[in-house]
mmCIF file of C-alpha atoms in Angstrom:
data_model
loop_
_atom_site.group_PDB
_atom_site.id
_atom_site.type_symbol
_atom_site.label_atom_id
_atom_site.label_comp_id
_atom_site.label_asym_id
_atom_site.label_seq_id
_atom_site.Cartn_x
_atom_site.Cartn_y
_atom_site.Cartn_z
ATOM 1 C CA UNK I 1 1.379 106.822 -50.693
ATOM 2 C CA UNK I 2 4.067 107.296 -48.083
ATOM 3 C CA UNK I 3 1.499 105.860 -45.798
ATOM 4 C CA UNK I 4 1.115 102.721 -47.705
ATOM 5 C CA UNK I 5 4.726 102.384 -47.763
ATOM 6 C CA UNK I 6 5.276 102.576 -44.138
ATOM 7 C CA UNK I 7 2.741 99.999 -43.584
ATOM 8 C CA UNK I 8 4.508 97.660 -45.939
ATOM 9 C CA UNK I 9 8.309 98.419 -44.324
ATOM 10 C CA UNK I 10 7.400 96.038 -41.559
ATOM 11 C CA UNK I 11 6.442 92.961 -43.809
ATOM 12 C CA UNK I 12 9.525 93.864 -46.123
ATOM 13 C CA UNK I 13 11.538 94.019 -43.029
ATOM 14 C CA UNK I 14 10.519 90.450 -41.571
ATOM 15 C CA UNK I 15 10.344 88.635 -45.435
ATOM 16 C CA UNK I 16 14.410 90.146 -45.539
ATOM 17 C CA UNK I 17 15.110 88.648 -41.981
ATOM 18 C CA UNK I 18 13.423 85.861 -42.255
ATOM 19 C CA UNK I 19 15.042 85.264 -45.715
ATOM 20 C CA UNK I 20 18.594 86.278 -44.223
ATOM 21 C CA UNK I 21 18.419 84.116 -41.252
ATOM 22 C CA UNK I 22 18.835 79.955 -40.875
ATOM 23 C CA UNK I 23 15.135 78.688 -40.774
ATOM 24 C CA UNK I 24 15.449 75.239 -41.639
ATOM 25 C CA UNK I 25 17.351 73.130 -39.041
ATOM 26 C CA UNK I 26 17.397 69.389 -39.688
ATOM 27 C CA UNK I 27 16.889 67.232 -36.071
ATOM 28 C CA UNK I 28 15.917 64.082 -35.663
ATOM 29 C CA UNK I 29 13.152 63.658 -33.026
ATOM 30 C CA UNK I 30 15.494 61.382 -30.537
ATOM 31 C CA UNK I 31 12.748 60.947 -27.373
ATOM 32 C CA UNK I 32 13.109 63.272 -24.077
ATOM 33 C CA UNK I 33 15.821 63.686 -22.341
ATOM 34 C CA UNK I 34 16.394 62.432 -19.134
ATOM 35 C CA UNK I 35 16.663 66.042 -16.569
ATOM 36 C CA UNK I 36 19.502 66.955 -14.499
ATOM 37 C CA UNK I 37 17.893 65.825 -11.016
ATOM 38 C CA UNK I 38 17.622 62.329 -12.723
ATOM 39 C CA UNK I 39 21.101 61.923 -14.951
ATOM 40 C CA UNK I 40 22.064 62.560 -11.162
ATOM 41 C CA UNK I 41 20.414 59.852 -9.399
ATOM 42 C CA UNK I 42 20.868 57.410 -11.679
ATOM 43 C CA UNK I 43 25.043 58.332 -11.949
ATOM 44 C CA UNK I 44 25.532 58.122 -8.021
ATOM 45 C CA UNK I 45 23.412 55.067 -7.416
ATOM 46 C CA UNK I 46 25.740 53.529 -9.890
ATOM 47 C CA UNK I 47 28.774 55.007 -8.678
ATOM 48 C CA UNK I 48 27.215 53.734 -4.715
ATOM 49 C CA UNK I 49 26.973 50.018 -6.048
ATOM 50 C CA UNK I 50 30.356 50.077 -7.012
ATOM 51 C CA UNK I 51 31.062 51.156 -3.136
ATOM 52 C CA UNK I 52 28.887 48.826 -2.097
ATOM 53 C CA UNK I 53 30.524 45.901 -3.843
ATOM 54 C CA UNK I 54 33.913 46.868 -2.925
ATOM 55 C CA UNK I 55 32.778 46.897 0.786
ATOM 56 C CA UNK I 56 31.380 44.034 0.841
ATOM 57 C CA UNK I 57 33.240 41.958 -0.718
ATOM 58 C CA UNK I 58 36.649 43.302 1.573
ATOM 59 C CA UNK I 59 34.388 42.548 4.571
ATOM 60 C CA UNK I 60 33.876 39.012 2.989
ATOM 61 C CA UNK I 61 37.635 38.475 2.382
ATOM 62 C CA UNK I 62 38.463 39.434 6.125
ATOM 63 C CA UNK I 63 35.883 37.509 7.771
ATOM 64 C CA UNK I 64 37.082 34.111 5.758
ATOM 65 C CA UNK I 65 40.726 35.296 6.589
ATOM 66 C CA UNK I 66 40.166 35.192 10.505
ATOM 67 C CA UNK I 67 37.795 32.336 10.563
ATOM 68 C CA UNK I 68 39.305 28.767 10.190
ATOM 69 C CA UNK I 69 36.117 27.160 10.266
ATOM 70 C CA UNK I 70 35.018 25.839 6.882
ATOM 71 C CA UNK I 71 31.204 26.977 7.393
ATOM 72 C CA UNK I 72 32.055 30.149 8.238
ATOM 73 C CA UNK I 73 34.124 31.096 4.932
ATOM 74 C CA UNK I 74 31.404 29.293 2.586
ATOM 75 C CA UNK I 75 29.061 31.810 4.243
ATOM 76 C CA UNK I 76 31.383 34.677 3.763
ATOM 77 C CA UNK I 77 31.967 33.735 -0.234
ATOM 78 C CA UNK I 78 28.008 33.540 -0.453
ATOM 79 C CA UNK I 79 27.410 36.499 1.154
ATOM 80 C CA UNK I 80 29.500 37.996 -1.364
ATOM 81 C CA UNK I 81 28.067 36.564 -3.946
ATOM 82 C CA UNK I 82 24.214 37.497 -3.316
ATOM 83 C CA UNK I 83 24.858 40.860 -2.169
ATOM 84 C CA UNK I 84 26.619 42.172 -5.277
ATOM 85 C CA UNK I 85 24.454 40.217 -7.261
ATOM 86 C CA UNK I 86 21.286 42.084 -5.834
ATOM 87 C CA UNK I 87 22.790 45.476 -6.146
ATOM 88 C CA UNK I 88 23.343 45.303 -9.771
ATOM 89 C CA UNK I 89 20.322 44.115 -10.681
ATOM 90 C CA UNK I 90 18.905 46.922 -7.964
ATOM 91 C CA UNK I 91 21.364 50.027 -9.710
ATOM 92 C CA UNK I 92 20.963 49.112 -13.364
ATOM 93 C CA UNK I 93 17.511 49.705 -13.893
ATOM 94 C CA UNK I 94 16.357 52.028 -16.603
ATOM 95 C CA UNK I 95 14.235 54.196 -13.684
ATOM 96 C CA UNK I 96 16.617 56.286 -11.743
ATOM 97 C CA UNK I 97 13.863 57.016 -8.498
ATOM 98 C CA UNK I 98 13.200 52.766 -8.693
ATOM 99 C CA UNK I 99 17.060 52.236 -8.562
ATOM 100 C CA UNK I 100 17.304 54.231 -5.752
ATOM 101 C CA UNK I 101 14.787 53.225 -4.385
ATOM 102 C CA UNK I 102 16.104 49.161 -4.504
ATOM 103 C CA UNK I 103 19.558 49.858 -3.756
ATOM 104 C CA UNK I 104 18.971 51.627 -0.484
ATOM 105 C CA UNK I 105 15.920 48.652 0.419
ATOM 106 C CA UNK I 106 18.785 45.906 -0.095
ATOM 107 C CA UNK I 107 20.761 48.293 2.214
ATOM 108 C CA UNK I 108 17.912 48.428 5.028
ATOM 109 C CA UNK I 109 16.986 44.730 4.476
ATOM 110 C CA UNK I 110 20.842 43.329 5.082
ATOM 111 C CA UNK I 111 21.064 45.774 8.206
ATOM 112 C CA UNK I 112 18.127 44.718 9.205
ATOM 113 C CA UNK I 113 18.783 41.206 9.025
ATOM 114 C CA UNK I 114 21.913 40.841 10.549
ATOM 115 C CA UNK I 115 21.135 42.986 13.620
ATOM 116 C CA UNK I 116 18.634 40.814 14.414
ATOM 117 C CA UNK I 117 20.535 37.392 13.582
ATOM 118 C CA UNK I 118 22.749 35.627 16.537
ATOM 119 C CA UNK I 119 26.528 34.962 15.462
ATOM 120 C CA UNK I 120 25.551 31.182 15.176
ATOM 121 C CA UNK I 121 23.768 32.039 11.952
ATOM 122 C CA UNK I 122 26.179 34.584 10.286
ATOM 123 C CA UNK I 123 29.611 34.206 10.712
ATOM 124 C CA UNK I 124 30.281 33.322 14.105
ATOM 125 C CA UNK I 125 32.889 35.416 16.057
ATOM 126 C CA UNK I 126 33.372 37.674 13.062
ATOM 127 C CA UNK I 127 29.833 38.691 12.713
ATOM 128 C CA UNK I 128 30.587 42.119 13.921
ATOM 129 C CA UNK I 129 32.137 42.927 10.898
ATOM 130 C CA UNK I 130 29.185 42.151 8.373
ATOM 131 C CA UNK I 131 27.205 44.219 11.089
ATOM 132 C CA UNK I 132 29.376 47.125 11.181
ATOM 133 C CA UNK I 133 29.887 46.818 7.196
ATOM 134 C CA UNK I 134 25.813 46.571 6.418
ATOM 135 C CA UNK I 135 25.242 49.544 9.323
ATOM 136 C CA UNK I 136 27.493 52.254 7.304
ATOM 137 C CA UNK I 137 26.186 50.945 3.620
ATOM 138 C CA UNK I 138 22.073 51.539 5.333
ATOM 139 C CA UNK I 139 23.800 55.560 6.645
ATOM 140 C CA UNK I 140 25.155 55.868 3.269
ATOM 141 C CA UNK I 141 22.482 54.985 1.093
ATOM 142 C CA UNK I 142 20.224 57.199 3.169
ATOM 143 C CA UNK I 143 22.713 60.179 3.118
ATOM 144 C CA UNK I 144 22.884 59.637 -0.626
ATOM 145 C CA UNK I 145 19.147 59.652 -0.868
ATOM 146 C CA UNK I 146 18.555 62.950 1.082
ATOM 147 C CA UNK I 147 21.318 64.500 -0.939
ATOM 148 C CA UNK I 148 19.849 63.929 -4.394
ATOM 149 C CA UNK I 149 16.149 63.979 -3.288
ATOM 150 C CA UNK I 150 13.905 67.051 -2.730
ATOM 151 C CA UNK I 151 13.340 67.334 0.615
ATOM 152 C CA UNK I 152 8.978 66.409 0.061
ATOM 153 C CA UNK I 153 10.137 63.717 -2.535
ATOM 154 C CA UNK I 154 12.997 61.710 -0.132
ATOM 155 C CA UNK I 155 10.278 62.037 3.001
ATOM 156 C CA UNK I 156 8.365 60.265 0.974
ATOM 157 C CA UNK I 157 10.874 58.013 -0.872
ATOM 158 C CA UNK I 158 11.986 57.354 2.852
ATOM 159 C CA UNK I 159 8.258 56.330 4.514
ATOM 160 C CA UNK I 160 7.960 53.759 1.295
ATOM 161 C CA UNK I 161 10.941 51.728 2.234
ATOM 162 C CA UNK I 162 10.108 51.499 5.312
ATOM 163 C CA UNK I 163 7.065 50.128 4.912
ATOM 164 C CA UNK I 164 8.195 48.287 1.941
ATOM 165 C CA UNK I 165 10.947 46.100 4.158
ATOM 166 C CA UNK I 166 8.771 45.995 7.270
ATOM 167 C CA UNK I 167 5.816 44.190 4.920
ATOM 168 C CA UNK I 168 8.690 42.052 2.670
ATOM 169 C CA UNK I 169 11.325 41.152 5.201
ATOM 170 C CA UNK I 170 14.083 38.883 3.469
ATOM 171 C CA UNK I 171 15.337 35.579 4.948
ATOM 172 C CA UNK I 172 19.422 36.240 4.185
ATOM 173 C CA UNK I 173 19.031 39.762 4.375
ATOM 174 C CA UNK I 174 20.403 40.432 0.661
ATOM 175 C CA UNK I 175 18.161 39.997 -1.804
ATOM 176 C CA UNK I 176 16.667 42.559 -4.122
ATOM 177 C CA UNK I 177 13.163 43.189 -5.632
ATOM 178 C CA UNK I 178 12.037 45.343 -8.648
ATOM 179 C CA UNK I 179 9.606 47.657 -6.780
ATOM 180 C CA UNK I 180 8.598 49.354 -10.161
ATOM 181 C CA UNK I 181 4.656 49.023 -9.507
ATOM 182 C CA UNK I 182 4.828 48.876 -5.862
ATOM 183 C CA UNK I 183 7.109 53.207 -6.180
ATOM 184 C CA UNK I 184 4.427 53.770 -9.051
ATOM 185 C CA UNK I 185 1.308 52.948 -7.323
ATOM 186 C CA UNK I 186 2.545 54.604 -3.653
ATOM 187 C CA UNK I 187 3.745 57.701 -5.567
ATOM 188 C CA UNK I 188 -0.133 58.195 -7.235
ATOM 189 C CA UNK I 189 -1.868 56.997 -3.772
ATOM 190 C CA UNK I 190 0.004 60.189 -2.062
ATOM 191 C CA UNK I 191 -1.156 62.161 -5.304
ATOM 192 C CA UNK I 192 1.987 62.456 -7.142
ATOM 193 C CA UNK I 193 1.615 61.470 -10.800
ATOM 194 C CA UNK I 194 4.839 59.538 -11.600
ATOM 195 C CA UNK I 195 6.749 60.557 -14.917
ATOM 196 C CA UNK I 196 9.180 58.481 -16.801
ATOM 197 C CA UNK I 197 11.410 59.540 -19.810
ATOM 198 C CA UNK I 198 13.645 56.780 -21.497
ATOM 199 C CA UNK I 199 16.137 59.443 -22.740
ATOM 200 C CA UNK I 200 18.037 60.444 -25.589
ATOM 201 C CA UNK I 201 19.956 58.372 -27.982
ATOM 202 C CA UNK I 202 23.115 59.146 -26.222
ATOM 203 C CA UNK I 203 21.860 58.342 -23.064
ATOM 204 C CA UNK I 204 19.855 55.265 -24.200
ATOM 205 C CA UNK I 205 23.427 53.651 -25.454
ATOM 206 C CA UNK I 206 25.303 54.676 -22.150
ATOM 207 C CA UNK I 207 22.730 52.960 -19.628
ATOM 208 C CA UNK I 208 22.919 50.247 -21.572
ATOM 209 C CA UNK I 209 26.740 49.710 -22.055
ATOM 210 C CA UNK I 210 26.739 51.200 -18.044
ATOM 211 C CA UNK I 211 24.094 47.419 -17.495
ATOM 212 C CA UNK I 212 26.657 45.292 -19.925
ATOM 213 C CA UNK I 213 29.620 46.783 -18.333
ATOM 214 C CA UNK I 214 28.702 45.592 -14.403
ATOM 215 C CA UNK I 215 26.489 43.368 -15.203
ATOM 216 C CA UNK I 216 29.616 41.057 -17.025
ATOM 217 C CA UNK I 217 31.926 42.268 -13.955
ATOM 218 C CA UNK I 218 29.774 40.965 -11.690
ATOM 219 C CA UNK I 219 29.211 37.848 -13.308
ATOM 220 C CA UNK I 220 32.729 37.767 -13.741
ATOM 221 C CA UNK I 221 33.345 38.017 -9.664
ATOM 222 C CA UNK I 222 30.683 35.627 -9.507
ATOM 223 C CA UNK I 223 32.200 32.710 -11.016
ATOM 224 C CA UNK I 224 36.052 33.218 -9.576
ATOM 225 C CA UNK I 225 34.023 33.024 -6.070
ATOM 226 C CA UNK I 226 31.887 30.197 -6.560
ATOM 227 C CA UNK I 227 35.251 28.782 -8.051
ATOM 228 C CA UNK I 228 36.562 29.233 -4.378
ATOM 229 C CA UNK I 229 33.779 27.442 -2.752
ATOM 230 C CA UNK I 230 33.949 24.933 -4.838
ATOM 231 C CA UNK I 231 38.080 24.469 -4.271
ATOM 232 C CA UNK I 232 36.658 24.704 -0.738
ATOM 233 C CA UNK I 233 34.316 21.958 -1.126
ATOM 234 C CA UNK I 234 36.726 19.423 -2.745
ATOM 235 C CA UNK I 235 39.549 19.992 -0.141
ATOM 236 C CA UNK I 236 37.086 19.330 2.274
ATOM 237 C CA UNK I 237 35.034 16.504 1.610
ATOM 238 C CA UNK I 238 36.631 14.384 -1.189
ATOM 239 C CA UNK I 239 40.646 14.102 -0.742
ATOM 240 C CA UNK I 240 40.367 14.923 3.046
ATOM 241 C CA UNK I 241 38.039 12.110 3.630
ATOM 242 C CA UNK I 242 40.194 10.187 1.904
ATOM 243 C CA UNK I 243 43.264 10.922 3.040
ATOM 244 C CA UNK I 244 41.882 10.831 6.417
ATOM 245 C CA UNK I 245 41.261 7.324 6.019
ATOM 246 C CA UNK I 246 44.661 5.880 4.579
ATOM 247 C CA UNK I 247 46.203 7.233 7.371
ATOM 248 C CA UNK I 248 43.959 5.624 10.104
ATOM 249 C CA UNK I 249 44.327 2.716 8.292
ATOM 250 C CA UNK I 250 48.577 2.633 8.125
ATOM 251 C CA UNK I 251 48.144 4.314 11.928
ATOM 252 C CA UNK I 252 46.245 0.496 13.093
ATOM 253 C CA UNK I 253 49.343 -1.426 10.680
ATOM 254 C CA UNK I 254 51.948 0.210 12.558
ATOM 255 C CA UNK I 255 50.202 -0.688 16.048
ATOM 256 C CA UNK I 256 49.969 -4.415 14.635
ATOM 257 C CA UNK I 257 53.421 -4.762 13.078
ATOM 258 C CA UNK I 258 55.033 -3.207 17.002
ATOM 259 C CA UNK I 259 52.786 -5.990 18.299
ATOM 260 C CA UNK I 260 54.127 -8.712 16.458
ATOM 261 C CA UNK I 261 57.539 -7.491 15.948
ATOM 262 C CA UNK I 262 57.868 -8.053 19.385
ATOM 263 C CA UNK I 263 56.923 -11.899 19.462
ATOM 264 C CA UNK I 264 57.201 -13.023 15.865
ATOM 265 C CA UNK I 265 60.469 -11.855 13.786
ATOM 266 C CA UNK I 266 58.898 -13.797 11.031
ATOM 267 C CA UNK I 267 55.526 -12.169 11.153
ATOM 268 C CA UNK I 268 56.849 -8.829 10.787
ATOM 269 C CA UNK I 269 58.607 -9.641 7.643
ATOM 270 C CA UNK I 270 55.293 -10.173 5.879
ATOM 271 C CA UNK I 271 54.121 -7.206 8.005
ATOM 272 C CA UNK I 272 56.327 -4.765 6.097
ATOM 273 C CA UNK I 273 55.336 -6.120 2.960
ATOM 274 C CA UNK I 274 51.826 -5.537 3.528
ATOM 275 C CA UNK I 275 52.593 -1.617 5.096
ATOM 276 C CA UNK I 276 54.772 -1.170 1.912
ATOM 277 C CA UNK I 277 51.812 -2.182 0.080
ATOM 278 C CA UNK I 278 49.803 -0.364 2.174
ATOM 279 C CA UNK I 279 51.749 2.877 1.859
ATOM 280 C CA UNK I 280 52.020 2.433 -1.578
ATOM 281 C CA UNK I 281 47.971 1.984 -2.335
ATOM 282 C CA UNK I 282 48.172 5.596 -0.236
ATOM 283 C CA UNK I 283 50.401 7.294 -2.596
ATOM 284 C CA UNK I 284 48.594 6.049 -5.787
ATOM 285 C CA UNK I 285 45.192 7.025 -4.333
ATOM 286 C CA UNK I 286 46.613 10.377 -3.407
ATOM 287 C CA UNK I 287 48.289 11.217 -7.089
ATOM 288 C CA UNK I 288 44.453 9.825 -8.646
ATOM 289 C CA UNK I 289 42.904 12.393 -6.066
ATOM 290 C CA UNK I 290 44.672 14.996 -7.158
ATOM 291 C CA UNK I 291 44.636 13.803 -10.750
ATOM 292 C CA UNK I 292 41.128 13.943 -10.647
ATOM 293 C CA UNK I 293 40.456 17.443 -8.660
ATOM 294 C CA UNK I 294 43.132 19.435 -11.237
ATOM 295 C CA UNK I 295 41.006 17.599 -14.491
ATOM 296 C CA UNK I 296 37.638 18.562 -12.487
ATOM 297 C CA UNK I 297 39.069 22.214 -12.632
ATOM 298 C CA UNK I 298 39.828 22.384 -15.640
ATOM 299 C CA UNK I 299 36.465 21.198 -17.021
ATOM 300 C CA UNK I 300 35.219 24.001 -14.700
ATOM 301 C CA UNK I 301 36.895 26.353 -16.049
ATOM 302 C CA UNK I 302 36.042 25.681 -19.840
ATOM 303 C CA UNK I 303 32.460 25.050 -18.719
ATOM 304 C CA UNK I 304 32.548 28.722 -17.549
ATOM 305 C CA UNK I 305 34.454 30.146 -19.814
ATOM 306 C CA UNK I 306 31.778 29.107 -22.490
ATOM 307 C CA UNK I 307 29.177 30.173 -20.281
ATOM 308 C CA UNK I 308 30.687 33.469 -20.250
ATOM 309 C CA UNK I 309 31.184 33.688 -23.716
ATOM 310 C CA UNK I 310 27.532 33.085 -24.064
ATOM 311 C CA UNK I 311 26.368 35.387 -22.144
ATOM 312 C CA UNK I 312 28.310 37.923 -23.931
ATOM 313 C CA UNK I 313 27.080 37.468 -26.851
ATOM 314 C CA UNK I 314 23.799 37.765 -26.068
ATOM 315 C CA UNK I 315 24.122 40.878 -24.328
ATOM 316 C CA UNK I 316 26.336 42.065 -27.961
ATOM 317 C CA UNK I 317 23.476 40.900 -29.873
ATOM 318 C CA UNK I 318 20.498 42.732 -27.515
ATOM 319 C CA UNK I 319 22.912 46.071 -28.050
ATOM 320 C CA UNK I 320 22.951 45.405 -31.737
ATOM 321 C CA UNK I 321 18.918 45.288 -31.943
ATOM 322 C CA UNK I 322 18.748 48.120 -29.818
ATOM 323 C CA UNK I 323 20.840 50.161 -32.060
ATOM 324 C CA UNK I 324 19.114 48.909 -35.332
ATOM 325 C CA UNK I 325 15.558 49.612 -33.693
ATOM 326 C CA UNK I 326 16.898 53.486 -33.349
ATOM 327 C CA UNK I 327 17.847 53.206 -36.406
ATOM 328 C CA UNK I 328 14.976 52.306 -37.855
ATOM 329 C CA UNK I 329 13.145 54.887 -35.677
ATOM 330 C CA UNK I 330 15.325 58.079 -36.715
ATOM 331 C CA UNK I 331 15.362 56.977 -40.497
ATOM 332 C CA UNK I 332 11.191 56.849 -40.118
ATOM 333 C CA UNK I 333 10.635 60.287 -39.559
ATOM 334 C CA UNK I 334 13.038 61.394 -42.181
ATOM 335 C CA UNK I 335 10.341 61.329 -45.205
ATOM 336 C CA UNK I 336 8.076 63.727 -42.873
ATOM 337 C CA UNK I 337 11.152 66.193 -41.812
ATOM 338 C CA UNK I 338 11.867 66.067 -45.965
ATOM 339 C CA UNK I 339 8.332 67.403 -46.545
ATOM 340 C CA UNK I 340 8.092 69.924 -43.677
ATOM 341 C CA UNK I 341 11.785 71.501 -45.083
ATOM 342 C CA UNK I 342 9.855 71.435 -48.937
ATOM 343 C CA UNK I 343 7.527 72.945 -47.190
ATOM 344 C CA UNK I 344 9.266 76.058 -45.560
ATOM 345 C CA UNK I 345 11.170 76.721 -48.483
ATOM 346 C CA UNK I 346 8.249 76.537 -50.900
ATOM 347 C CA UNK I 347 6.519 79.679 -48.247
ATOM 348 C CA UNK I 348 10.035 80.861 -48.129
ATOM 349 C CA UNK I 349 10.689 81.443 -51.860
ATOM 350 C CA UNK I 350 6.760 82.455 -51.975
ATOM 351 C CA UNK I 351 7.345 85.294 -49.181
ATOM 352 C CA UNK I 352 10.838 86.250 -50.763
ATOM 353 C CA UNK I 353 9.960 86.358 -54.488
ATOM 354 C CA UNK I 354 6.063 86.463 -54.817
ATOM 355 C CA UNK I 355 5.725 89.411 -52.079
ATOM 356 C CA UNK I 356 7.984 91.923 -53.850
ATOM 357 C CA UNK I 357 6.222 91.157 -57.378
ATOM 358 C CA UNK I 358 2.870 91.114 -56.109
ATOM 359 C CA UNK I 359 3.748 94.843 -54.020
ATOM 360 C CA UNK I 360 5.275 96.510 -57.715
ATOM 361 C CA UNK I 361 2.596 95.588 -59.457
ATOM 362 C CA UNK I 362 0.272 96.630 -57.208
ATOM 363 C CA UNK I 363 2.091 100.138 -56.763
ATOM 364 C CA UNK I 364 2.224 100.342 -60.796
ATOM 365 C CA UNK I 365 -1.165 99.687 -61.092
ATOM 366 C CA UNK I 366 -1.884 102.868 -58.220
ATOM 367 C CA UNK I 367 0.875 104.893 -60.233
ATOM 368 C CA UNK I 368 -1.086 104.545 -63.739
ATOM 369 C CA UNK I 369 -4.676 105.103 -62.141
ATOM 370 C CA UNK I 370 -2.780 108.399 -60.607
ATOM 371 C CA UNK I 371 -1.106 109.413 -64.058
ATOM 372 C CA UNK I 372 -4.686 108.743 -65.640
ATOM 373 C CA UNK I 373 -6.544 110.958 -63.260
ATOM 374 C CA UNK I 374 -4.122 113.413 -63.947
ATOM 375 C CA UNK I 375 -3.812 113.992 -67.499
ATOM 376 C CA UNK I 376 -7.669 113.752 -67.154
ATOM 377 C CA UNK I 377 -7.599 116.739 -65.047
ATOM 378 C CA UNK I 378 -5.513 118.614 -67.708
ATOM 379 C CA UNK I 379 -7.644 118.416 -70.330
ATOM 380 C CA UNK I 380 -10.166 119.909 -68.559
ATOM 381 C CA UNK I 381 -8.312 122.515 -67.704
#
């Protein structure tokens, strides 16, 4: 008997902890979660666009601040404008390795580019500042890339855009591909089996509100810039021509009306009527110039403006299916995480209640065969 009961102090002992302790935890399934190596690649490569922008774009401004040529500064605004436009689409991928990756190939390619480009194609005298700027963005991005990499993993990371912006040069030096397949299929040629995890919810909703966030900024930048060139182009071409014109125009009157001032009295009489009429079709055509550039703007502007809106929300309305389509995900498995927890408290109240019935009436069953066998033996007797 005492040996039966020591055999069954275990089972009591685990039914009494299992019954004391929390066994049912409710989680919803939420996909896996992006690791540490990756949360920081993808963080800095973000945080190294934002660099990138800002250096570019101060490069930009001082290069059309010490350049009066008009080329020059429509260069500098373009410049500008494709090179942050490449490196957000390059950072905000979902990948962390691929944004990397594209970010520090954009780096390479405008380096590249502009150290092999004369000064007549850049930005003339000021080149050396785009050169200089593009030289320390390549160091960086491969500093950052040997900091976050393992040392076997950036090697190799490092040999692929190489090769990748020796085979795919780009003309202007700035723009940006998405080398998803082309990282993929080099990683699994040099036997590395790539892995990709979209993340949990959490993170899911922050990349995406991290790809609306720069993704409007830049677009944002964009528009004041091209806004510039634009301004540019209209002082330029339209009122400058113009302008230019009148005054070659009342420059000849005044050499005719000195001519014939001289020898005619009478002449120049009706010579100052036609300069004051001349001078006066000059200010009228410069007020409708102007007229018509401020109502140009402002068209512009609202043209934009509802562009922008637009765009917005679309990108509101993507977040709000995203967020529905989780959603819709999480409240699927909640009918199979219902029926697991009926489950483990069905074998819960089965181990807690059924096990101590089932044991007494199994040791009053051995205590009445006992009892029998005894008072059998005393009759005997």
């Amino acid at each position: 008997m005492k040996r039966i009961v020591l055999l069954l102090l275990p089972v009591l002992f685990a039914a009494a902890t299992l019954g004391s302790c929390s066994l049912l935890k409710v989680a919803v399934a939420t996909g896996d979660p992006l690791s540490k190596e990756e949360m920081n690649i993808r963080t800095l490569t973000r945080g190294f666009y934002y660099d990138l922008a800002g250096e570019v774009s101060r490069a930009a401004d001082s290069i059309a601040g010490l350049s009066e040529d008009y080329g020059v500064r429509i260069a500098a605004l373009r410049w500008k404008i494709r090179a942050t436009r490449a490196g957000v689409t390059a950072a905000m991928q979902g990948i962390p390795d691929v944004a990397l990756a594209d970010l520090w190939i954009l780096c390479r390619r405008m380096n590249a580019g502009f150290a092999a480009a004369p000064d007549s194609l850049l930005f003339g005298a000021a080149s050396d500042i785009a050169r200089h700027t593009a030289a320390r963005l390549d160091r960086r991005a491969t500093h950052l890339a040997a900091q976050l990499l393992p040392s076997d993993r950036y090697a190799l990371m490092e040999r692929f855009v190489g090769e990748y912006v020796q085979a795919n040069p780009a003309a202007d030096g700035d723009e940006s591909d998405n080398t998803t397949l082309a990282w993929f299929e080099y990683l699994k040629a040099h036997g590395v089996e790539p892995a990709y995890a979209v993340g949990s919810i959490a993170e899911v909703l922050s990349d995406v509100n991290d790809r609306v966030s720069g993704q409007t900024q830049q677009l944002s930048n964009s528009l004041g810039w091209s806004k510039e060139i634009l301004e540019m182009r209209l002082a330029q071409d339209s009122l400058q021509s113009r302008l230019a014109a009148q005054l070659d125009s009342l420059e000849a009157d005044f050499g005719r009306l000195v001519v014939v001032a001289e020898h005619l009295p009478e002449i120049s009489e009706q010579a100052l009527g036609e300069l004051n009429a001349q001078a006066t079709q000059l200010i009228g055509t410069m007020n409708a110039s102007v007229e018509e550039a401020f109502s140009g703007f402002d068209r512009q502007r609202m043209e934009l403006q509802c562009y922008v809106t637009r765009e917005r929300e679309a990108l509101i309305e993507q977040l709000r299916a995203s967020g529905e389509e989780l959603i819709r995900a999480t409240l699927d498995e909640v009918p199979g995480l219902i029926g697991r927890v009926v489950l483990y408290t069905v074998l819960a109240l089965v181990v807690l209640i059924g096990g101590p019935f089932a044991l007494g009436f199994w040791l009053g069953g051995v205590r009445q065969r006992a009892r029998a066998r005894h008072d059998g033996g005393s009759r005997d007797v």
